[in-house]
Amino acid sequence: MPPPAEAGTGVSLGLLLLRLMLGIIMVGHGTQKLFGWFDGPGIDGVAKGFAALGYPAPKTMAVIAGLSETLGGLGLALGLLTPLAAAAVLGTMVNALGVTWDGGFFLPKGVEFTLLVALSATALALTGAGRYSVDHFLPVLRVQRLAYGVGAIVLALVAGAVFLLIRH
């Protein structure tokens, strides 16, 4: 017997709230990097941080990180290409975890927030955006396919690992 319609509505509302909050947070962090908004360091400040962490082409890395967070966050908030948007966010969080893991678990230097963002993005890649999303109107994404989510997660993990491995 299929679940009542209210169950699908509740899940979709929960996914909408999660997508909106995670998306807004990521857009905020991305625009801090790209434009210096919200008291952010901007591209040059982020590039200095990437240089200090041993990344090659630190300005390019700053742009990639800023775009991944901004566009991934927008995609999540809108529920647009949700598995791919989640992969963009997860990939940046893999890098953040890789360079901050030794700071302990709890903030201000710990990884608890980064882990929460990473696992929230992973969950959204697996569940899809829900009924209240742009994806719901795209026939190929209307029904979430587990393979899309798993593929997005693998893409994010591989990309994140590659960026960590190219550090000096």
Coordinates of N, CA and C in Angstrom, one line a residue:
M1 N 0.8 -1.2 0.0 CA 0.0 0.0 0.0 C 0.9 1.2 0.0
P2 N 0.7 2.2 -0.9 CA 1.5 3.4 -1.0 C 1.3 4.3 0.2
P3 N 2.3 5.1 0.6 CA 2.1 6.0 1.7 C 1.2 7.1 1.4
P4 N 0.5 7.6 2.4 CA -0.4 8.7 2.1 C 0.3 9.9 1.5
A5 N -0.5 10.7 0.8 CA 0.1 11.9 0.1 C 0.8 12.9 1.1
E6 N 0.2 12.9 2.3 CA 0.8 13.8 3.3 C 2.3 13.5 3.6
A7 N 2.6 12.2 3.6 CA 4.0 11.7 3.9 C 4.9 12.4 2.8
G8 N 4.5 12.3 1.6 CA 5.4 12.9 0.5 C 5.5 14.4 0.7
T9 N 4.4 15.1 1.1 CA 4.4 16.5 1.3 C 5.4 16.9 2.5
G10 N 5.3 16.1 3.6 CA 6.2 16.4 4.7 C 7.7 16.2 4.3
V11 N 8.0 15.1 3.6 CA 9.4 14.9 3.2 C 9.8 16.0 2.2
S12 N 9.0 16.4 1.3 CA 9.3 17.5 0.4 C 9.5 18.8 1.1
L13 N 8.7 19.1 2.1 CA 8.9 20.3 2.9 C 10.2 20.3 3.7
G14 N 10.5 19.1 4.2 CA 11.7 19.0 5.0 C 12.9 19.2 4.1
L15 N 12.9 18.6 2.9 CA 14.0 18.7 1.9 C 14.1 20.2 1.5
L16 N 13.0 20.9 1.3 CA 13.0 22.3 0.9 C 13.7 23.1 2.0
L17 N 13.4 22.9 3.2 CA 14.0 23.6 4.3 C 15.5 23.4 4.3
L18 N 15.9 22.1 4.2 CA 17.3 21.7 4.2 C 18.0 22.3 3.0
R19 N 17.4 22.3 1.9 CA 18.1 22.8 0.7 C 18.2 24.3 0.8
L20 N 17.2 25.0 1.2 CA 17.3 26.5 1.4 C 18.3 26.9 2.3
M21 N 18.4 26.3 3.5 CA 19.4 26.7 4.5 C 20.8 26.4 4.0
L22 N 21.0 25.2 3.6 CA 22.3 24.8 3.1 C 22.7 25.7 1.9
G23 N 21.8 25.9 1.0 CA 22.1 26.7 -0.2 C 22.4 28.1 0.2
I24 N 21.7 28.7 1.1 CA 22.0 30.1 1.5 C 23.3 30.2 2.2
I25 N 23.6 29.2 3.0 CA 24.9 29.2 3.7 C 26.1 29.1 2.7
M26 N 25.9 28.3 1.7 CA 27.0 28.1 0.7 C 27.1 29.3 -0.2
V27 N 26.0 29.9 -0.6 CA 26.1 31.1 -1.4 C 26.8 32.2 -0.7
G28 N 26.5 32.3 0.6 CA 27.2 33.3 1.5 C 28.7 33.1 1.5
H29 N 29.1 31.8 1.7 CA 30.5 31.5 1.8 C 31.2 31.7 0.4
G30 N 30.5 31.3 -0.6 CA 31.1 31.5 -2.0 C 31.2 32.9 -2.4
T31 N 30.3 33.7 -2.0 CA 30.4 35.2 -2.4 C 31.4 35.9 -1.5
Q32 N 31.6 35.4 -0.3 CA 32.7 35.9 0.5 C 34.0 35.7 -0.3
K33 N 34.2 34.6 -0.8 CA 35.4 34.3 -1.6 C 35.5 35.0 -2.9
L34 N 34.4 35.1 -3.6 CA 34.5 35.7 -5.0 C 34.5 37.2 -4.9
F35 N 33.7 37.8 -4.1 CA 33.5 39.2 -4.1 C 33.8 40.0 -2.8
G36 N 34.2 39.2 -1.8 CA 34.5 39.9 -0.5 C 33.2 40.3 0.2
W37 N 32.1 39.8 -0.2 CA 30.8 40.2 0.4 C 30.8 39.6 1.9
F38 N 29.9 40.1 2.7 CA 29.7 39.6 4.1 C 31.0 39.6 4.8
D39 N 31.8 40.6 4.7 CA 33.1 40.7 5.4 C 34.1 39.6 4.9
G40 N 33.9 39.1 3.7 CA 34.8 38.0 3.2 C 36.1 38.5 2.7
P41 N 37.1 37.6 2.5 CA 38.4 38.1 2.1 C 38.5 38.4 0.6
G42 N 37.6 38.0 -0.2 CA 37.7 38.2 -1.7 C 38.7 37.2 -2.3
I43 N 38.8 37.3 -3.6 CA 39.7 36.3 -4.3 C 41.1 36.4 -3.8
D44 N 41.6 37.6 -3.7 CA 43.0 37.8 -3.3 C 43.3 37.2 -1.9
G45 N 42.4 37.5 -1.0 CA 42.6 36.9 0.4 C 42.5 35.4 0.4
V46 N 41.5 34.9 -0.3 CA 41.4 33.4 -0.4 C 42.6 32.8 -1.1
A47 N 43.1 33.5 -2.1 CA 44.3 32.9 -2.8 C 45.5 32.9 -1.9
K48 N 45.6 33.8 -1.0 CA 46.7 33.8 0.0 C 46.6 32.6 0.9
G49 N 45.4 32.3 1.3 CA 45.1 31.1 2.1 C 45.4 29.8 1.4
F50 N 45.0 29.8 0.1 CA 45.3 28.6 -0.7 C 46.8 28.4 -0.9
A51 N 47.5 29.5 -1.1 CA 49.0 29.5 -1.3 C 49.6 28.9 0.0
A52 N 49.2 29.4 1.2 CA 49.7 29.0 2.4 C 49.5 27.5 2.7
L53 N 48.4 27.0 2.1 CA 48.1 25.5 2.3 C 48.8 24.7 1.2
G54 N 49.6 25.3 0.3 CA 50.3 24.5 -0.6 C 49.7 24.2 -1.9
Y55 N 48.6 24.9 -2.2 CA 47.9 24.6 -3.5 C 48.6 25.4 -4.6
P56 N 48.8 24.7 -5.8 CA 49.3 25.4 -7.0 C 48.2 26.4 -7.5
A57 N 48.6 27.4 -8.2 CA 47.7 28.3 -8.9 C 46.6 28.8 -7.9
P58 N 47.0 29.4 -6.8 CA 46.1 29.7 -5.7 C 44.9 30.6 -6.1
K59 N 45.2 31.5 -7.0 CA 44.1 32.4 -7.4 C 43.0 31.6 -8.2
T60 N 43.5 30.7 -9.0 CA 42.5 29.8 -9.8 C 41.8 28.9 -8.8
M61 N 42.5 28.4 -7.8 CA 41.8 27.6 -6.8 C 40.8 28.4 -6.0
A62 N 41.1 29.6 -5.7 CA 40.1 30.5 -5.0 C 38.9 30.7 -5.9
V63 N 39.0 30.9 -7.1 CA 37.9 31.0 -8.0 C 37.1 29.7 -8.1
I64 N 37.8 28.6 -8.2 CA 37.1 27.3 -8.3 C 36.3 27.1 -7.0
A65 N 36.9 27.3 -5.9 CA 36.2 27.1 -4.6 C 35.0 28.1 -4.5
G66 N 35.2 29.4 -4.8 CA 34.1 30.3 -4.7 C 32.9 30.0 -5.7
L67 N 33.3 29.6 -6.9 CA 32.2 29.2 -7.9 C 31.5 28.0 -7.4
S68 N 32.3 27.0 -6.9 CA 31.6 25.7 -6.5 C 30.7 26.0 -5.4
E69 N 31.1 26.8 -4.4 CA 30.2 27.1 -3.3 C 29.0 27.9 -3.7
T70 N 29.2 29.0 -4.5 CA 28.1 29.9 -4.9 C 27.1 29.1 -5.8
L71 N 27.6 28.5 -6.9 CA 26.7 27.8 -7.9 C 26.1 26.6 -7.3
G72 N 26.9 25.9 -6.5 CA 26.3 24.7 -5.8 C 25.3 25.1 -4.8
G73 N 25.5 26.2 -4.1 CA 24.5 26.7 -3.1 C 23.2 27.2 -3.8
L74 N 23.4 27.9 -5.0 CA 22.2 28.3 -5.7 C 21.4 27.1 -6.2
G75 N 22.1 26.1 -6.8 CA 21.5 24.9 -7.3 C 20.7 24.2 -6.2
L76 N 21.3 24.1 -5.0 CA 20.6 23.5 -3.9 C 19.4 24.3 -3.4
A77 N 19.5 25.6 -3.3 CA 18.4 26.4 -2.9 C 17.2 26.3 -3.8
L78 N 17.5 26.3 -5.1 CA 16.5 26.2 -6.1 C 16.0 24.8 -6.4
G79 N 16.8 23.8 -6.0 CA 16.5 22.4 -6.3 C 16.7 22.2 -7.8
L80 N 17.8 22.8 -8.3 CA 18.1 22.7 -9.7 C 19.4 21.8 -9.9
L81 N 19.2 20.7 -10.7 CA 20.3 19.8 -10.8 C 20.9 19.4 -9.5
T82 N 20.1 19.0 -8.6 CA 20.4 18.8 -7.2 C 21.6 17.9 -7.0
P83 N 21.7 16.7 -7.6 CA 22.8 15.9 -7.4 C 24.2 16.6 -7.8
L84 N 24.2 17.3 -8.9 CA 25.4 18.0 -9.3 C 25.7 19.2 -8.4
A85 N 24.7 19.9 -7.9 CA 24.9 21.0 -7.0 C 25.4 20.5 -5.7
A86 N 24.9 19.3 -5.2 CA 25.4 18.7 -4.0 C 26.8 18.3 -4.2
A87 N 27.2 17.8 -5.3 CA 28.6 17.4 -5.6 C 29.5 18.6 -5.5
A88 N 29.1 19.7 -6.0 CA 29.9 20.9 -6.0 C 30.2 21.3 -4.5
V89 N 29.2 21.2 -3.7 CA 29.4 21.6 -2.3 C 30.2 20.5 -1.6
L90 N 29.9 19.2 -1.8 CA 30.6 18.2 -1.2 C 32.1 18.2 -1.5
G91 N 32.4 18.4 -2.8 CA 33.8 18.5 -3.2 C 34.6 19.6 -2.5
T92 N 34.0 20.7 -2.3 CA 34.7 21.8 -1.5 C 34.9 21.4 -0.1
M93 N 33.9 20.7 0.5 CA 34.0 20.3 1.9 C 35.0 19.2 2.1
V94 N 35.2 18.3 1.1 CA 36.3 17.3 1.1 C 37.6 18.0 1.3
N95 N 37.8 19.1 0.5 CA 39.0 19.8 0.6 C 39.2 20.5 1.9
A96 N 38.1 21.1 2.4 CA 38.1 21.8 3.7 C 38.4 20.8 4.8
L97 N 37.8 19.6 4.7 CA 38.1 18.6 5.8 C 39.6 18.2 5.7
G98 N 40.1 18.0 4.5 CA 41.5 17.6 4.3 C 42.5 18.5 4.9
V99 N 42.2 19.8 4.9 CA 43.2 20.8 5.4 C 42.9 21.2 6.8
T100 N 41.8 20.8 7.4 CA 41.5 21.2 8.7 C 41.3 20.1 9.7
W101 N 41.5 18.9 9.3 CA 41.1 17.7 10.1 C 41.9 17.7 11.4
D102 N 43.1 18.1 11.4 CA 43.9 18.1 12.6 C 43.5 19.2 13.7
G103 N 42.5 20.0 13.4 CA 42.1 21.0 14.3 C 41.1 20.6 15.3
G104 N 40.8 19.2 15.4 CA 39.9 18.7 16.4 C 38.5 18.7 15.8
F105 N 37.6 18.4 16.6 CA 36.2 18.2 16.2 C 35.4 19.5 16.3
F106 N 35.5 20.1 17.5 CA 34.6 21.2 17.8 C 35.2 22.6 17.3
L107 N 34.3 23.5 16.9 CA 34.6 24.8 16.5 C 35.3 25.5 17.7
P108 N 36.2 26.5 17.5 CA 36.3 27.3 16.3 C 37.3 26.7 15.2
K109 N 38.2 25.7 15.6 CA 39.1 25.2 14.7 C 38.7 23.8 14.2
G110 N 37.7 23.2 14.7 CA 37.3 21.9 14.5 C 36.5 21.7 13.2
V111 N 36.1 20.5 12.9 CA 35.5 20.1 11.6 C 34.0 19.9 11.7
E112 N 33.4 20.1 12.8 CA 32.0 19.8 13.0 C 31.1 20.4 12.0
F113 N 31.3 21.7 11.7 CA 30.4 22.4 10.8 C 30.7 21.9 9.4
T114 N 31.9 21.7 9.0 CA 32.3 21.2 7.7 C 31.7 19.8 7.5
L115 N 31.8 19.0 8.5 CA 31.2 17.6 8.4 C 29.6 17.7 8.2
L116 N 29.0 18.6 8.9 CA 27.6 18.8 8.8 C 27.2 19.2 7.4
V117 N 27.9 20.2 6.8 CA 27.7 20.6 5.5 C 27.9 19.5 4.5
A118 N 29.0 18.8 4.6 CA 29.3 17.7 3.7 C 28.3 16.6 3.8
L119 N 27.9 16.2 4.9 CA 26.9 15.1 5.0 C 25.5 15.6 4.6
S120 N 25.2 16.8 4.8 CA 23.9 17.4 4.3 C 23.9 17.4 2.8
A121 N 24.9 17.8 2.2 CA 25.0 17.7 0.7 C 24.9 16.3 0.2
T122 N 25.6 15.4 0.9 CA 25.6 14.0 0.5 C 24.1 13.4 0.6
A123 N 23.4 13.8 1.7 CA 22.1 13.3 1.9 C 21.2 13.9 0.7
L124 N 21.4 15.1 0.4 CA 20.6 15.7 -0.7 C 20.9 15.1 -2.1
A125 N 22.1 14.7 -2.3 CA 22.5 14.0 -3.5 C 21.7 12.7 -3.6
L126 N 21.6 12.0 -2.5 CA 20.9 10.7 -2.4 C 19.4 10.8 -2.5
T127 N 18.8 11.8 -1.8 CA 17.4 11.9 -1.8 C 16.8 12.6 -2.9
G128 N 17.5 13.6 -3.5 CA 17.0 14.5 -4.5 C 16.3 15.7 -3.8
A129 N 15.8 16.6 -4.6 CA 15.3 17.8 -4.1 C 13.9 17.8 -3.6
G130 N 13.2 16.8 -3.9 CA 11.8 16.8 -3.5 C 10.8 17.5 -4.4
R131 N 9.6 17.5 -4.1 CA 8.5 18.1 -4.9 C 8.6 19.6 -5.2
Y132 N 9.1 20.3 -4.2 CA 9.1 21.8 -4.3 C 10.5 22.2 -4.8
S133 N 10.8 22.0 -6.1 CA 12.1 22.2 -6.6 C 11.9 22.4 -8.1
V134 N 12.9 23.0 -8.7 CA 13.0 23.1 -10.2 C 13.1 21.7 -10.8
D135 N 13.9 20.8 -10.1 CA 14.1 19.4 -10.6 C 12.8 18.7 -10.8
H136 N 11.8 19.0 -10.0 CA 10.5 18.3 -10.1 C 9.9 18.6 -11.5
F137 N 10.3 19.7 -12.1 CA 9.7 20.0 -13.4 C 10.5 19.5 -14.6
L138 N 11.7 18.9 -14.3 CA 12.6 18.4 -15.3 C 12.3 16.9 -15.4
P139 N 11.8 16.4 -16.5 CA 11.4 15.0 -16.6 C 12.6 14.0 -16.2
V140 N 13.8 14.3 -16.6 CA 14.9 13.4 -16.2 C 15.2 13.4 -14.7
L141 N 14.9 14.4 -14.0 CA 15.2 14.5 -12.6 C 13.9 14.5 -11.7
R142 N 12.8 14.4 -12.3 CA 11.5 14.5 -11.5 C 11.5 13.4 -10.5
V143 N 11.9 12.2 -10.8 CA 12.0 11.1 -9.9 C 13.5 10.9 -9.6
Q144 N 13.9 11.1 -8.4 CA 15.3 10.9 -8.0 C 15.7 9.5 -8.3
R145 N 16.8 9.3 -9.0 CA 17.4 8.0 -9.2 C 18.7 7.9 -8.3
L146 N 18.7 6.8 -7.6 CA 19.8 6.6 -6.7 C 21.2 6.7 -7.4
A147 N 21.2 6.2 -8.6 CA 22.4 6.2 -9.4 C 23.0 7.7 -9.6
Y148 N 22.1 8.6 -9.8 CA 22.5 10.0 -10.0 C 23.2 10.5 -8.7
G149 N 22.6 10.2 -7.6 CA 23.2 10.6 -6.3 C 24.5 10.0 -6.0
V150 N 24.6 8.7 -6.2 CA 25.8 8.0 -6.0 C 26.9 8.5 -7.0
G151 N 26.5 8.7 -8.2 CA 27.5 9.2 -9.2 C 28.0 10.6 -8.8
A152 N 27.1 11.4 -8.3 CA 27.5 12.8 -7.9 C 28.4 12.7 -6.7
I153 N 28.2 11.8 -5.8 CA 29.0 11.6 -4.6 C 30.4 11.1 -5.0
V154 N 30.4 10.2 -5.9 CA 31.7 9.7 -6.4 C 32.5 10.8 -7.1
L155 N 31.8 11.5 -7.9 CA 32.5 12.7 -8.6 C 33.1 13.7 -7.6
A156 N 32.3 14.0 -6.6 CA 32.8 14.9 -5.6 C 34.0 14.4 -4.8
L157 N 33.9 13.1 -4.4 CA 35.0 12.5 -3.7 C 36.3 12.5 -4.5
V158 N 36.1 12.1 -5.8 CA 37.3 12.0 -6.6 C 37.9 13.4 -6.9
A159 N 37.1 14.3 -7.2 CA 37.5 15.7 -7.5 C 38.2 16.3 -6.2
G160 N 37.5 16.1 -5.1 CA 38.1 16.6 -3.8 C 39.5 16.0 -3.5
A161 N 39.6 14.7 -3.7 CA 40.8 14.0 -3.5 C 41.9 14.5 -4.4
V162 N 41.6 14.7 -5.7 CA 42.6 15.2 -6.7 C 43.1 16.5 -6.2
F163 N 42.2 17.4 -5.8 CA 42.7 18.7 -5.4 C 43.5 18.6 -4.2
L164 N 43.2 17.7 -3.3 CA 44.1 17.6 -2.1 C 45.4 17.0 -2.4
L165 N 45.5 16.1 -3.4 CA 46.7 15.4 -3.8 C 47.7 16.4 -4.6
I166 N 47.2 17.4 -5.2 CA 48.0 18.3 -6.0 C 48.7 19.4 -5.1
R167 N 48.4 19.4 -3.8 CA 49.1 20.3 -2.9 C 50.5 19.9 -2.8
H168 N 51.4 20.9 -2.5 CA 52.8 20.6 -2.3 C 53.0 20.3 -0.8

